[in-house]
XYZ file of C-alpha atoms in Angstrom:
618
model
C -24.298 81.209 -58.490
C -27.869 82.206 -59.277
C -30.880 81.634 -57.135
C -33.586 79.499 -58.619
C -37.239 80.596 -58.872
C -39.459 77.974 -57.369
C -42.468 79.270 -59.256
C -40.966 78.995 -62.759
C -39.385 81.513 -65.163
C -36.587 83.892 -64.540
C -36.303 86.884 -62.333
C -35.554 89.073 -65.391
C -37.432 92.400 -65.394
C -38.985 93.388 -68.760
C -39.221 97.072 -69.763
C -41.022 99.007 -72.450
C -39.563 98.579 -75.985
C -39.362 102.319 -76.435
C -36.855 102.617 -73.701
C -34.972 99.489 -74.606
C -32.255 101.255 -76.521
C -31.756 103.691 -73.715
C -31.483 100.805 -71.325
C -28.969 99.146 -73.609
C -26.921 102.277 -73.711
C -26.939 102.521 -69.969
C -25.869 98.925 -69.765
C -22.974 99.678 -72.026
C -22.029 102.572 -69.836
C -22.507 100.637 -66.539
C -21.637 97.002 -66.992
C -21.635 96.523 -63.237
C -25.374 96.590 -63.427
C -25.237 93.154 -65.041
C -24.202 91.753 -61.737
C -27.390 93.067 -60.187
C -29.694 91.274 -62.627
C -30.271 88.525 -60.045
C -31.881 90.170 -57.027
C -31.904 88.948 -53.487
C -35.139 87.785 -51.899
C -35.843 91.056 -50.155
C -35.439 93.030 -53.346
C -37.609 90.535 -55.208
C -40.368 90.903 -52.668
C -40.197 94.645 -52.972
C -40.311 94.643 -56.731
C -42.502 91.635 -57.532
C -45.149 91.935 -54.850
C -47.510 94.800 -54.300
C -47.058 96.698 -51.081
C -49.623 95.682 -48.423
C -50.153 98.541 -46.055
C -52.039 96.269 -43.617
C -49.012 93.947 -43.220
C -46.541 94.895 -40.532
C -42.908 94.991 -41.385
C -40.589 92.525 -39.654
C -38.235 94.326 -37.345
C -34.668 93.161 -36.965
C -32.209 93.366 -34.117
C -28.494 93.571 -34.760
C -26.731 91.424 -32.184
C -23.302 92.199 -33.537
C -22.311 89.068 -35.418
C -25.899 87.974 -36.067
C -28.973 89.820 -37.274
C -32.184 88.344 -35.882
C -35.812 89.178 -36.073
C -36.998 90.992 -33.007
C -39.816 88.442 -32.728
C -37.288 85.564 -32.572
C -35.304 87.363 -29.899
C -38.486 87.798 -27.915
C -39.358 84.115 -28.174
C -35.866 83.169 -26.999
C -36.087 85.444 -23.981
C -39.547 84.193 -23.010
C -38.412 80.563 -23.435
C -35.407 81.171 -21.186
C -37.613 82.799 -18.558
C -40.093 79.921 -18.591
C -37.234 77.378 -18.395
C -35.780 79.208 -15.393
C -39.148 79.192 -13.607
C -39.948 75.568 -14.461
C -36.481 74.014 -14.095
C -34.047 76.422 -12.436
C -36.081 77.498 -9.422
C -36.975 73.913 -8.367
C -33.271 72.972 -8.620
C -32.251 75.944 -6.470
C -34.894 75.085 -3.898
C -33.894 71.406 -3.874
C -30.220 72.267 -3.342
C -31.022 74.680 -0.545
C -33.032 72.130 1.420
C -31.233 69.999 4.062
C -29.730 66.886 2.526
C -31.138 63.576 3.639
C -29.058 60.401 3.538
C -30.389 57.453 1.643
C -32.298 55.118 3.854
C -29.911 52.507 5.179
C -30.820 48.888 5.553
C -31.412 47.834 9.160
C -28.417 46.095 10.744
C -28.432 42.314 10.642
C -28.244 40.151 13.757
C -24.473 39.852 13.457
C -24.008 43.623 13.560
C -26.306 44.037 16.548
C -24.490 41.275 18.433
C -21.121 42.774 17.467
C -21.979 46.089 19.104
C -22.602 44.154 22.305
C -19.599 41.836 22.061
C -17.138 44.723 21.869
C -18.486 46.176 25.119
C -17.211 43.149 27.009
C -13.658 44.393 26.509
C -14.586 47.728 28.078
C -15.873 45.840 31.108
C -12.621 43.858 31.398
C -10.257 46.834 31.430
C -7.798 47.181 34.263
C -5.973 50.336 35.284
C -7.053 53.955 35.154
C -10.119 53.960 32.936
C -10.930 56.658 30.389
C -13.998 58.779 31.083
C -15.747 57.465 27.977
C -15.296 53.795 28.882
C -19.066 53.389 28.934
C -19.417 50.817 31.745
C -20.975 52.668 34.649
C -20.266 50.024 37.273
C -16.544 49.823 36.503
C -13.867 52.109 37.918
C -10.105 52.386 38.321
C -8.416 49.230 39.563
C -5.089 47.440 39.730
C -3.188 50.712 40.044
C -0.367 49.011 41.976
C 0.028 46.049 39.622
C 3.657 45.268 38.876
C 5.058 47.387 41.670
C 6.505 44.255 43.256
C 9.045 44.297 40.404
C 11.356 47.283 41.000
C 12.724 47.330 37.461
C 9.319 47.983 35.868
C 8.944 51.734 35.475
C 5.349 52.658 36.244
C 4.392 49.087 37.062
C 2.110 46.858 35.009
C -0.960 49.072 35.160
C -3.551 48.538 32.446
C -4.416 45.609 30.228
C -7.407 43.318 30.662
C -8.712 40.931 33.284
C -9.075 37.544 31.704
C -12.449 36.222 32.817
C -14.647 36.255 35.911
C -11.643 36.562 38.204
C -9.192 39.442 38.507
C -6.059 37.842 37.047
C -4.276 39.266 34.017
C -3.067 36.260 32.020
C -0.771 37.636 29.317
C -0.852 34.569 27.066
C -4.585 34.615 26.202
C -4.577 38.426 26.340
C -1.964 38.624 23.573
C -3.851 36.024 21.515
C -7.041 38.073 21.872
C -5.331 41.235 20.618
C -3.923 39.343 17.631
C -7.378 38.082 16.658
C -8.937 41.533 17.018
C -6.202 43.097 14.887
C -6.592 40.408 12.231
C -10.314 41.098 12.035
C -9.679 44.837 11.586
C -7.079 44.298 8.847
C -9.478 42.095 6.871
C -12.760 43.895 7.579
C -11.985 47.533 8.390
C -14.688 48.595 5.918
C -17.304 46.758 7.964
C -16.169 48.244 11.260
C -16.343 51.696 9.667
C -19.812 51.051 8.261
C -21.246 50.167 11.679
C -19.410 52.942 13.530
C -17.099 50.657 15.540
C -13.781 51.296 13.802
C -12.409 53.800 16.307
C -13.784 51.749 19.190
C -12.029 48.533 18.268
C -8.781 50.355 17.535
C -8.979 51.861 21.015
C -9.536 48.398 22.502
C -6.537 46.990 20.627
C -4.328 49.874 21.681
C -5.374 49.397 25.305
C -4.041 45.857 25.023
C -0.873 46.559 23.035
C 0.111 49.505 25.250
C 0.029 47.054 28.133
C 1.861 44.263 26.295
C 4.713 46.679 25.590
C 5.125 46.970 29.368
C 5.525 43.227 29.869
C 9.152 43.361 28.691
C 11.803 45.989 28.071
C 10.464 47.078 24.689
C 13.055 49.865 24.353
C 15.904 47.321 24.283
C 16.954 45.127 21.383
C 17.784 42.136 23.583
C 15.925 40.941 26.682
C 16.313 38.030 29.073
C 12.871 37.863 30.697
C 9.210 38.622 30.209
C 6.404 39.223 32.699
C 3.854 36.508 32.111
C 1.016 37.284 34.524
C -0.271 39.652 37.216
C -2.261 38.123 40.061
C -2.245 34.545 41.194
C -4.433 31.758 42.459
C -4.368 28.083 43.239
C -7.402 25.841 43.271
C -6.799 24.808 46.886
C -5.738 28.165 48.258
C -6.933 29.265 51.715
C -5.087 32.582 51.656
C -6.436 35.745 50.048
C -5.752 35.708 46.319
C -7.648 36.204 43.066
C -9.659 33.003 43.430
C -10.065 32.792 47.173
C -11.518 36.317 47.312
C -14.794 37.275 45.647
C -14.228 41.015 45.259
C -14.771 43.726 42.735
C -11.503 44.698 40.982
C -11.913 48.202 42.378
C -11.815 46.848 45.954
C -8.874 44.430 45.742
C -6.620 44.775 48.793
C -4.749 41.457 48.763
C -1.262 40.901 47.266
C -1.096 40.560 43.468
C 2.280 39.155 42.578
C 3.846 39.339 39.126
C 4.978 36.147 37.414
C 8.296 36.258 35.539
C 9.432 33.919 32.742
C 13.060 33.652 31.677
C 12.055 31.256 28.935
C 8.882 31.845 26.910
C 8.989 30.723 23.265
C 5.191 30.472 23.208
C 4.307 33.622 25.147
C 7.053 35.617 23.462
C 5.895 34.441 20.048
C 2.290 35.344 20.794
C 3.167 38.824 22.058
C 5.309 39.352 18.933
C 2.333 38.327 16.780
C -0.001 40.696 18.657
C 2.342 43.684 18.319
C 3.145 42.968 14.666
C -0.525 42.582 13.705
C -1.422 45.780 15.560
C 1.346 47.656 13.747
C -0.576 47.015 10.515
C -3.804 48.267 12.087
C -2.054 51.475 13.178
C -0.062 52.048 10.008
C -1.738 55.457 9.719
C 0.056 56.403 12.965
C 3.661 56.001 11.825
C 5.296 56.628 15.207
C 3.124 54.150 17.100
C 3.339 51.539 14.341
C 7.147 51.693 14.403
C 7.110 51.398 18.189
C 5.030 48.251 17.909
C 7.329 46.771 15.268
C 10.433 47.476 17.352
C 8.850 45.812 20.368
C 7.699 42.868 18.257
C 11.218 42.356 16.891
C 12.680 42.381 20.403
C 10.267 39.891 21.913
C 10.388 37.684 18.791
C 14.155 37.484 19.154
C 13.702 36.489 22.802
C 11.159 33.817 21.872
C 13.481 32.308 19.268
C 16.562 32.395 21.450
C 18.458 29.151 21.892
C 18.360 27.952 25.469
C 14.957 29.587 25.988
C 12.740 26.868 24.524
C 10.931 25.782 27.711
C 7.192 26.637 27.608
C 6.405 29.644 29.771
C 3.895 27.765 31.958
C 5.914 24.661 32.729
C 6.216 24.107 36.461
C 4.422 27.317 37.414
C 1.526 26.438 39.778
C -0.148 29.808 39.150
C -0.300 29.351 35.369
C -0.116 25.675 34.460
C -3.582 24.694 35.791
C -5.255 27.522 33.870
C -3.370 28.495 30.696
C -0.849 25.753 30.154
C 0.963 25.871 26.833
C 1.366 22.494 25.155
C 3.919 23.636 22.580
C 5.498 26.600 20.847
C 6.073 25.634 17.207
C 2.632 26.932 16.299
C 3.473 30.304 17.879
C 6.739 30.309 15.905
C 4.847 29.871 12.621
C 2.134 32.346 13.668
C 4.531 35.076 14.797
C 6.882 34.661 11.819
C 3.979 35.182 9.412
C 2.850 38.312 11.209
C 6.395 39.662 11.419
C 6.773 39.238 7.667
C 3.529 41.054 6.903
C 4.449 43.862 9.314
C 8.018 44.375 8.111
C 8.412 42.817 4.662
C 11.641 41.197 5.890
C 11.950 37.987 3.871
C 13.906 36.199 6.628
C 10.642 35.811 8.560
C 8.884 34.207 5.610
C 11.892 31.988 4.966
C 11.564 30.669 8.509
C 7.764 30.328 8.305
C 8.124 28.183 5.185
C 11.213 26.226 6.209
C 10.119 22.560 5.826
C 11.423 21.786 9.304
C 8.907 24.138 10.920
C 5.674 22.400 9.795
C 7.343 19.095 10.597
C 8.089 20.181 14.166
C 4.612 21.720 14.466
C 3.040 18.462 13.162
C 1.152 20.591 10.691
C 0.604 17.887 8.087
C 0.009 14.891 10.362
C -3.776 15.300 10.379
C -4.076 15.320 14.164
C -7.694 16.285 14.769
C -7.206 18.582 17.748
C -4.427 20.514 15.997
C -7.017 21.692 13.482
C -8.978 23.547 16.179
C -8.012 27.171 16.856
C -7.616 28.222 20.493
C -5.461 30.360 22.775
C -3.129 27.326 23.027
C -3.132 26.177 19.394
C -2.550 28.797 16.664
C -1.629 26.240 14.014
C -4.841 26.374 11.903
C -4.828 30.167 12.004
C -1.135 30.355 11.090
C -1.615 28.036 8.123
C -4.606 30.047 6.892
C -2.607 33.263 7.266
C 0.169 31.778 5.137
C -2.362 30.361 2.670
C -3.469 33.953 2.129
C 0.056 34.711 0.906
C -0.154 31.936 -1.673
C -3.684 32.706 -2.842
C -3.178 36.431 -3.438
C 0.540 36.881 -4.190
C 1.521 33.404 -5.458
C 5.221 33.859 -4.652
C 6.383 30.526 -6.040
C 9.916 29.302 -5.342
C 11.355 28.986 -2.687
C 8.131 29.200 -0.661
C 5.754 27.175 -2.773
C 6.308 23.703 -1.334
C 5.450 24.663 2.257
C 2.717 27.090 1.217
C 1.027 24.398 -0.856
C 1.131 22.117 2.184
C -0.412 24.828 4.383
C -3.098 25.419 1.760
C -3.992 21.731 1.561
C -4.014 21.348 5.348
C -6.256 24.408 5.650
C -8.741 22.866 3.223
C -8.791 19.648 5.240
C -9.289 21.575 8.493
C -12.336 23.198 6.930
C -13.641 19.821 5.765
C -13.483 18.513 9.326
C -16.223 20.905 10.354
C -18.831 19.238 8.121
C -21.109 16.566 9.544
C -20.566 14.348 6.520
C -17.076 13.375 7.643
C -17.807 12.541 11.306
C -14.562 14.100 12.515
C -16.294 15.747 15.473
C -19.482 14.897 17.298
C -22.456 17.220 17.012
C -25.125 17.999 19.551
C -28.716 17.307 18.551
C -29.287 21.038 18.481
C -26.567 21.557 15.884
C -23.426 22.578 17.821
C -20.172 21.004 16.662
C -18.194 19.630 19.611
C -14.724 20.913 18.827
C -13.518 20.320 22.394
C -15.190 16.916 22.664
C -18.005 17.995 24.964
C -15.819 19.554 27.642
C -16.776 22.890 29.280
C -16.327 26.265 27.609
C -17.222 24.897 24.188
C -18.357 28.151 22.566
C -14.955 29.802 22.447
C -13.749 27.039 20.091
C -16.923 27.268 18.012
C -16.601 31.029 17.564
C -12.937 30.827 16.570
C -13.570 28.040 14.046
C -16.499 29.999 12.574
C -14.197 32.950 11.995
C -11.634 30.841 10.146
C -14.326 29.190 8.013
C -15.952 32.474 7.048
C -12.573 34.083 6.359
C -11.411 31.197 4.159
C -14.642 31.498 2.168
C -13.938 35.206 1.678
C -10.379 34.437 0.553
C -11.678 32.031 -2.068
C -14.263 34.541 -3.269
C -11.581 37.230 -3.559
C -9.378 34.831 -5.540
C -12.325 33.832 -7.799
C -12.196 30.241 -6.572
C -15.735 28.808 -6.249
C -14.873 26.012 -3.804
C -12.501 23.192 -2.902
C -12.352 19.414 -2.630
C -12.685 17.355 0.531
C -11.439 14.070 -0.824
C -13.755 13.182 -3.732
C -16.416 15.662 -2.601
C -16.599 19.224 -3.837
C -17.840 22.003 -1.529
C -18.624 25.563 -2.504
C -17.782 28.648 -0.503
C -21.495 28.934 0.246
C -21.467 25.678 2.179
C -18.506 26.831 4.242
C -20.109 30.160 5.028
C -23.349 28.365 5.932
C -21.443 26.239 8.431
C -20.003 29.348 10.080
C -23.385 31.070 10.146
C -25.099 28.022 11.659
C -22.666 27.955 14.574
C -22.840 31.681 15.263
C -26.634 31.754 15.098
C -26.641 28.868 17.576
C -24.642 31.096 19.923
C -27.089 33.953 19.353
C -30.172 31.932 20.280
C -31.015 29.432 17.547
C -30.632 26.465 19.888
C -32.889 24.086 21.864
C -32.722 26.329 24.964
C -33.695 29.388 22.875
C -30.977 31.079 24.875
C -28.668 33.777 23.591
C -25.255 33.032 25.032
C -24.208 36.654 24.495
C -25.295 38.682 27.518
C -27.598 41.543 26.627
C -28.368 40.272 23.142
C -31.946 39.099 22.619
C -34.554 38.703 25.311
C -33.350 35.476 26.903
C -29.704 35.453 27.991
C -27.706 34.368 31.095
C -28.472 36.458 34.184
C -26.108 34.773 36.666
C -22.777 35.235 34.917
C -19.745 33.946 36.812
C -18.051 37.341 37.129
C -16.963 39.184 40.243
C -17.500 42.729 39.044
C -20.910 42.006 37.530
C -22.238 40.070 40.524
C -21.414 42.615 43.275
C -23.464 45.829 43.380
C -21.717 49.141 42.802
C -23.331 50.755 45.834
C -20.371 52.426 47.476
C -19.871 49.539 49.896
C -16.537 47.740 49.902
C -17.149 44.046 50.462
C -14.147 42.258 51.937
C -12.507 39.135 50.572
C -14.859 36.807 52.476
C -17.939 39.050 52.597
C -18.217 39.084 48.836
C -19.117 35.420 48.720
C -22.677 36.209 49.662
C -23.082 37.715 46.208
C -21.569 34.647 44.624
C -24.162 32.460 46.361
C -27.090 34.817 45.788
C -29.999 33.401 43.804
C -30.849 36.798 42.354
C -29.566 37.909 38.925
C -26.374 39.924 38.707
C -26.969 43.563 39.640
C -24.696 44.639 36.766
C -25.296 43.427 33.219
C -21.955 42.599 31.618
C -23.179 43.323 28.096
C -21.585 41.404 25.256
C -19.996 38.668 27.351
C -20.171 35.292 25.622
C -20.452 32.711 28.377
C -18.932 29.229 28.338
C -22.012 27.699 26.760
C -24.108 24.529 26.992
C -22.982 20.953 27.446
C -22.918 18.340 24.694
C -26.625 17.705 25.206
C -27.496 21.375 24.536
C -28.323 21.857 28.228
C -27.370 25.144 29.875
C -27.378 25.877 33.614
C -27.568 29.566 34.420
C -25.770 29.588 37.776
C -22.641 31.401 38.984
C -21.385 28.240 40.645
C -21.292 26.491 37.255
C -18.416 28.506 35.777
C -18.061 26.048 32.896
C -21.462 27.244 31.695
C -21.516 30.899 32.764
C -17.956 32.288 32.801
C -16.884 34.492 29.873
C -13.292 34.816 28.711
C -11.243 37.348 26.792
C -10.157 34.777 24.202
C -13.717 33.564 23.676
C -15.034 37.046 22.995
C -12.165 37.854 20.637
C -13.138 34.863 18.496
C -16.791 35.904 18.645
C -16.032 39.470 17.524
C -13.965 38.184 14.600
C -16.682 35.722 13.551
C -19.447 38.322 13.772
C -17.653 40.939 11.688
C -16.768 38.347 9.050
C -20.418 37.319 8.686
C -22.191 40.667 8.822
C -23.390 42.146 5.552
C -22.949 45.708 6.840
C -20.369 47.592 4.831
C -20.345 45.061 2.010
C -18.927 41.591 1.574
C -15.348 40.495 1.126
C -11.939 41.184 2.623
C -9.385 43.921 2.120
C -6.840 42.085 -0.038
C -4.128 44.736 0.056
C -3.857 46.131 3.604
C -2.175 42.964 4.863
C 0.585 43.275 2.266
C 1.248 47.003 2.519
C 4.788 46.426 3.844
C 5.573 43.444 1.616
C 7.991 44.394 -1.195
C 7.388 43.380 -4.775
C 8.054 39.679 -5.170
C 8.783 39.982 -8.874
C 11.057 42.999 -9.531
C 10.298 44.959 -12.654
C 12.474 44.302 -15.687
C 15.422 46.696 -15.991
C 14.960 49.577 -18.421
C 16.179 48.973 -21.987
C 19.694 50.187 -22.818
C 20.004 53.574 -24.497
C 19.981 53.535 -28.300
C 23.307 52.800 -29.946
C 25.168 55.752 -31.313
C 28.173 55.575 -33.583
């Protein structure tokens, strides 16, 4: 291939005619010269252009596989140096500087209240307290609890006091641990985001460690359960947990243990608490298995034939305070939790047996059975089973009952709206779920949790809303209902009072609580002497941070006085519902629920198709 001349003509070199013959002869002798008739550019420049002595020659650098002009190499090196100075050095400096986290959004009101609400459980601890308990005015107490029962190794030390007195009621305590565990399973990402994940796990474990002591958890079959430590009667004139106004640390009166040989309700609730906690502690295999073994034992006891009398019936130390009105709801509740904890289908078969909702009156549309409380787990159990249908859709043989639970759950949520006049509402905007009776807020908090959780379930299942009769409601309206009730508790009410102690500027100062009302001044006030602190007009010397008090009456009126325990006494069950509602509503850590953690032990409902047979060979 010959190079073209961009200026016209050929690159042929003409010689003098005289020498032409000689040139021809040389060509005949050296035909290889013909191949050099077309010269390369360098040769052309040498031969066709006059030499310019003032023009510098280009110098070349041999880089091995490439020959480059020295000038080009120089430009490359200078460019690299400039790039290093302009780009490389700033990057090195930036990487060597301390890293700063992106500015986080300030916590919302729900997160700030949640930090407080969890502290209430620290203040209610019984037993030998850890050094990092964080409540300066609390100390070791109840170290001889359970020693009146010789077969309890180590006694019944630990657990939580229920309210403003010093009794350990195991029924509401177990319910409280179940609610806390449920909130962690659904919203662990939120607890982690606000730095409370380890704290709430420690609180749950404090409760479940104690619940494992309330029966022989190392056995597979038991014939009794310890239902309470401490006792009181409303008309007592002898030293007991109501007659005496004493700090838990100073108790010196007898604290007897109550024993139940029949406890379908209490046994079912403890089974639910242990099973739910086993999911929370699945990262601790040994402890999780211990919880499951204990749950299986106490569940078996609860379901035993001949042991179907409610645990509180006829007991004067329990019936006036935490009387159980039935046990079919605890059966449904505990069976659901046992299934999620173990994956054993026999539990789900029982939970969806058509006879169970019939006995529990689940589909009879009884208004009060749609309100969650320490006594009535039915709405929570049906929502928990609705979760199974919404996310796993198991179909036959569970579908008929699950569809009924799903429909009943939707109707329970509808009942919270003003439009349907199911419940009365105060003028200030508080729904009267307990018909205006005292301690209204614990029901409000629990219902708010269920409403917010159901909205999150629908969002996770890509369902925009549901029907209440002919009316359609979106998940936003349900979440707004929950938020309106919780913000009422936090201070958006006619009294402008935060009913969570320590949250906001205006909160109850005369909480009905023995430990908070008696100064921690090194003086032991006797059973009778402590009553002067009960009657004192001054605020409590110890702030029981995070305690949600009983709340206002149906006219939005609140009386901040220790004597009015219906207004000012906090409870373990009430705060458990509040914690669950707050974590469901907070935006910290992102919205939504953890769809999969609940089902981590549930086997595949639809087994994979068998592998194809091997190819046929003759």
